XYZ file of C-alpha atoms in Angstrom:
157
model
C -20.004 37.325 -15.783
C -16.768 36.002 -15.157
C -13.840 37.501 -17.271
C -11.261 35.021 -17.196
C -10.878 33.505 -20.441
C -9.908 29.802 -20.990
C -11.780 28.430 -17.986
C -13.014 25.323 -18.294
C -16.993 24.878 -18.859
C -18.179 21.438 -18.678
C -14.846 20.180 -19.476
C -14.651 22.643 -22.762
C -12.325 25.893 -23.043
C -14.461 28.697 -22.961
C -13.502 32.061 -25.093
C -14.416 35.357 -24.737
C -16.149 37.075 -27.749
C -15.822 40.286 -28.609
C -19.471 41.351 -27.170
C -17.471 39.415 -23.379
C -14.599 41.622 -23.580
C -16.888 44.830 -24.373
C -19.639 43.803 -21.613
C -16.199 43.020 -18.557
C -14.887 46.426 -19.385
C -18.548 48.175 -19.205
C -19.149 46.295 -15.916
C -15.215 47.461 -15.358
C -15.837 50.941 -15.550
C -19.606 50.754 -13.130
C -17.761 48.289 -10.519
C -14.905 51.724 -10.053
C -17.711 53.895 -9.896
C -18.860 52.071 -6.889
C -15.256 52.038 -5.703
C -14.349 53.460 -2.481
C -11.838 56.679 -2.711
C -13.883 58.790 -5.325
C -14.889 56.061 -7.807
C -11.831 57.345 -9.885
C -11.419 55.018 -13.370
C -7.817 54.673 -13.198
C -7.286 55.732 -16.735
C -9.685 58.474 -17.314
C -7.691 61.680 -17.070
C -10.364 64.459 -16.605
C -9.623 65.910 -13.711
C -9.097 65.724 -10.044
C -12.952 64.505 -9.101
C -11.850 62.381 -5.735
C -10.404 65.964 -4.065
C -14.344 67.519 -4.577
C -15.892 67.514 -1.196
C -19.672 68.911 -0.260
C -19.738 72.384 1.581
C -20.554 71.235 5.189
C -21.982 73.748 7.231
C -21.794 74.057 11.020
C -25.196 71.952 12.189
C -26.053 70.222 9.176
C -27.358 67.004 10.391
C -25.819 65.131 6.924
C -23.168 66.401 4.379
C -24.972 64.517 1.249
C -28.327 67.076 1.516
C -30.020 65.724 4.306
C -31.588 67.231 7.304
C -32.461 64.142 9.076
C -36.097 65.075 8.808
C -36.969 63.866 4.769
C -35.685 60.586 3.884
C -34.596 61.926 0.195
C -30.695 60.909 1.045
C -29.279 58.517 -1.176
C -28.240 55.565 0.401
C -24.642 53.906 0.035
C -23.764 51.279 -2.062
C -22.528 48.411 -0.295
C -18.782 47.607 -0.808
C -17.204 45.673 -3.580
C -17.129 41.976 -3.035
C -14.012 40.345 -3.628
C -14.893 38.582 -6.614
C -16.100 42.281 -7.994
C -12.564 43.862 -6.912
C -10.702 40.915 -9.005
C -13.163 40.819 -12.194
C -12.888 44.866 -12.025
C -9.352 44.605 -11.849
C -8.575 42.040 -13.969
C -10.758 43.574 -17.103
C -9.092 46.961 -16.440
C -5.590 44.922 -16.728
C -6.492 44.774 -20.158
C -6.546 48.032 -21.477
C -2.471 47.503 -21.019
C -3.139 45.167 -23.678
C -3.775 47.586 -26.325
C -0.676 49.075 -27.775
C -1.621 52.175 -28.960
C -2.452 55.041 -27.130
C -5.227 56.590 -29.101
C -6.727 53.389 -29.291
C -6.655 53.231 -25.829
C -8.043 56.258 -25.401
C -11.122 56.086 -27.964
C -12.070 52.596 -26.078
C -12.182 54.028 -22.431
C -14.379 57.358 -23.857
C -16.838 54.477 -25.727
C -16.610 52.181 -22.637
C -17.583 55.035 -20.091
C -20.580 56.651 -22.387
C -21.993 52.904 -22.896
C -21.363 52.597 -18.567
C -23.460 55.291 -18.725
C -26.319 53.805 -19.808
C -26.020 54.551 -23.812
C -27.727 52.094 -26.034
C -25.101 53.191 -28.541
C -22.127 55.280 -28.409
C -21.796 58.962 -29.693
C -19.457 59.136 -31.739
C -19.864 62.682 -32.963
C -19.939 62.964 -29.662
C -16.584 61.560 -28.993
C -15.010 63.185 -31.520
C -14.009 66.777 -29.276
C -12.330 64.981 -26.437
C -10.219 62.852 -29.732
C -8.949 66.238 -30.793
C -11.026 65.781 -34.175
C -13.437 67.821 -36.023
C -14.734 64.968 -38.027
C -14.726 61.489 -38.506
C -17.008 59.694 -36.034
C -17.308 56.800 -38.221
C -13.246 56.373 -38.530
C -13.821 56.669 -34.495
C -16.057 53.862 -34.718
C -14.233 51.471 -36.865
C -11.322 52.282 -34.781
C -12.513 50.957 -31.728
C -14.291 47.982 -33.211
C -10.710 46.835 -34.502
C -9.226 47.423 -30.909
C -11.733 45.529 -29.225
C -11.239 42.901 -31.589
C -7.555 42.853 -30.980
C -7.932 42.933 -27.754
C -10.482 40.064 -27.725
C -7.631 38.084 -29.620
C -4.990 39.202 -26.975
C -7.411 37.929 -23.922
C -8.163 34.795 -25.392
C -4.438 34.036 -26.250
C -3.349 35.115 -22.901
């Protein structure tokens, strides 16, 4: 999906929707996964995950569990394309776009549980890491209004 809004499509302005903006920043947040360096989202905050190495041991064969003998090693993704790094990068630019910092925050913990592979998001899940005790459905109407803001900002951008 491309995620530069206003490009022309059959001689029409295309928009994004709010389910556009919502789908970039989930592909976003799987496309820095995949990143080399640690796959570290640049505005999660939960610790130092890219310094984590495997214990290597003198005459292991591979560092990631293998012995060379079973063929139970995960193979590596191949590298971002270029169009990946710029649609990654661009619909990461856009959490800048949201003014407050709470807001902010409440998208990137929905974003990264529906990355995950959530059919919905948790929100008394989410509601710990928010600093609340309750409230999950003030979490969710929170973050529908700041994607919908932010949907607004793209398109006017």
């Amino acid at each position: 999906m491309s995620v530069v809004a206003g490009t022309a499509v059959d001689g029409e302005c295309a928009f994004l929707t709010y389910d556009d903006v919502e789908a970039a920043l989930v592909e976003a947040w799987q496309l820095w996964r995949r990143s080399p360096g640690g796959g570290r989202w640049p505005f999660a905050g939960d610790g130092p995950w890219h310094l984590a190495t495997g214990d290597v041991r003198a005459g292991d064969y591979d560092a990631r569990g293998g012995d060379g003998a079973s063929s139970d090693v995960a193979v590596r993704p191949m590298p971002l394309s270029r169009g990946e790094v710029s649609e990654r990068d661009v619909a990461s630019e856009w959490l800048s776009m949201i003014p407050d910092e709470g807001d902010r925050r409440i998208v990137c913990l929905a974003i990264a549980e529906l990355a995950r592979g959530a059919k919905r998001v948790p929100w008394r899940k989410l509601l710990a890491p928010m600093g609340r005790a309750h409230g999950a459905d003030a979490l969710r109407m929170r973050y529908t209004r700041a994607i919908g803001r932010l949907a607004m900002a793209v398109n006017a951008g």
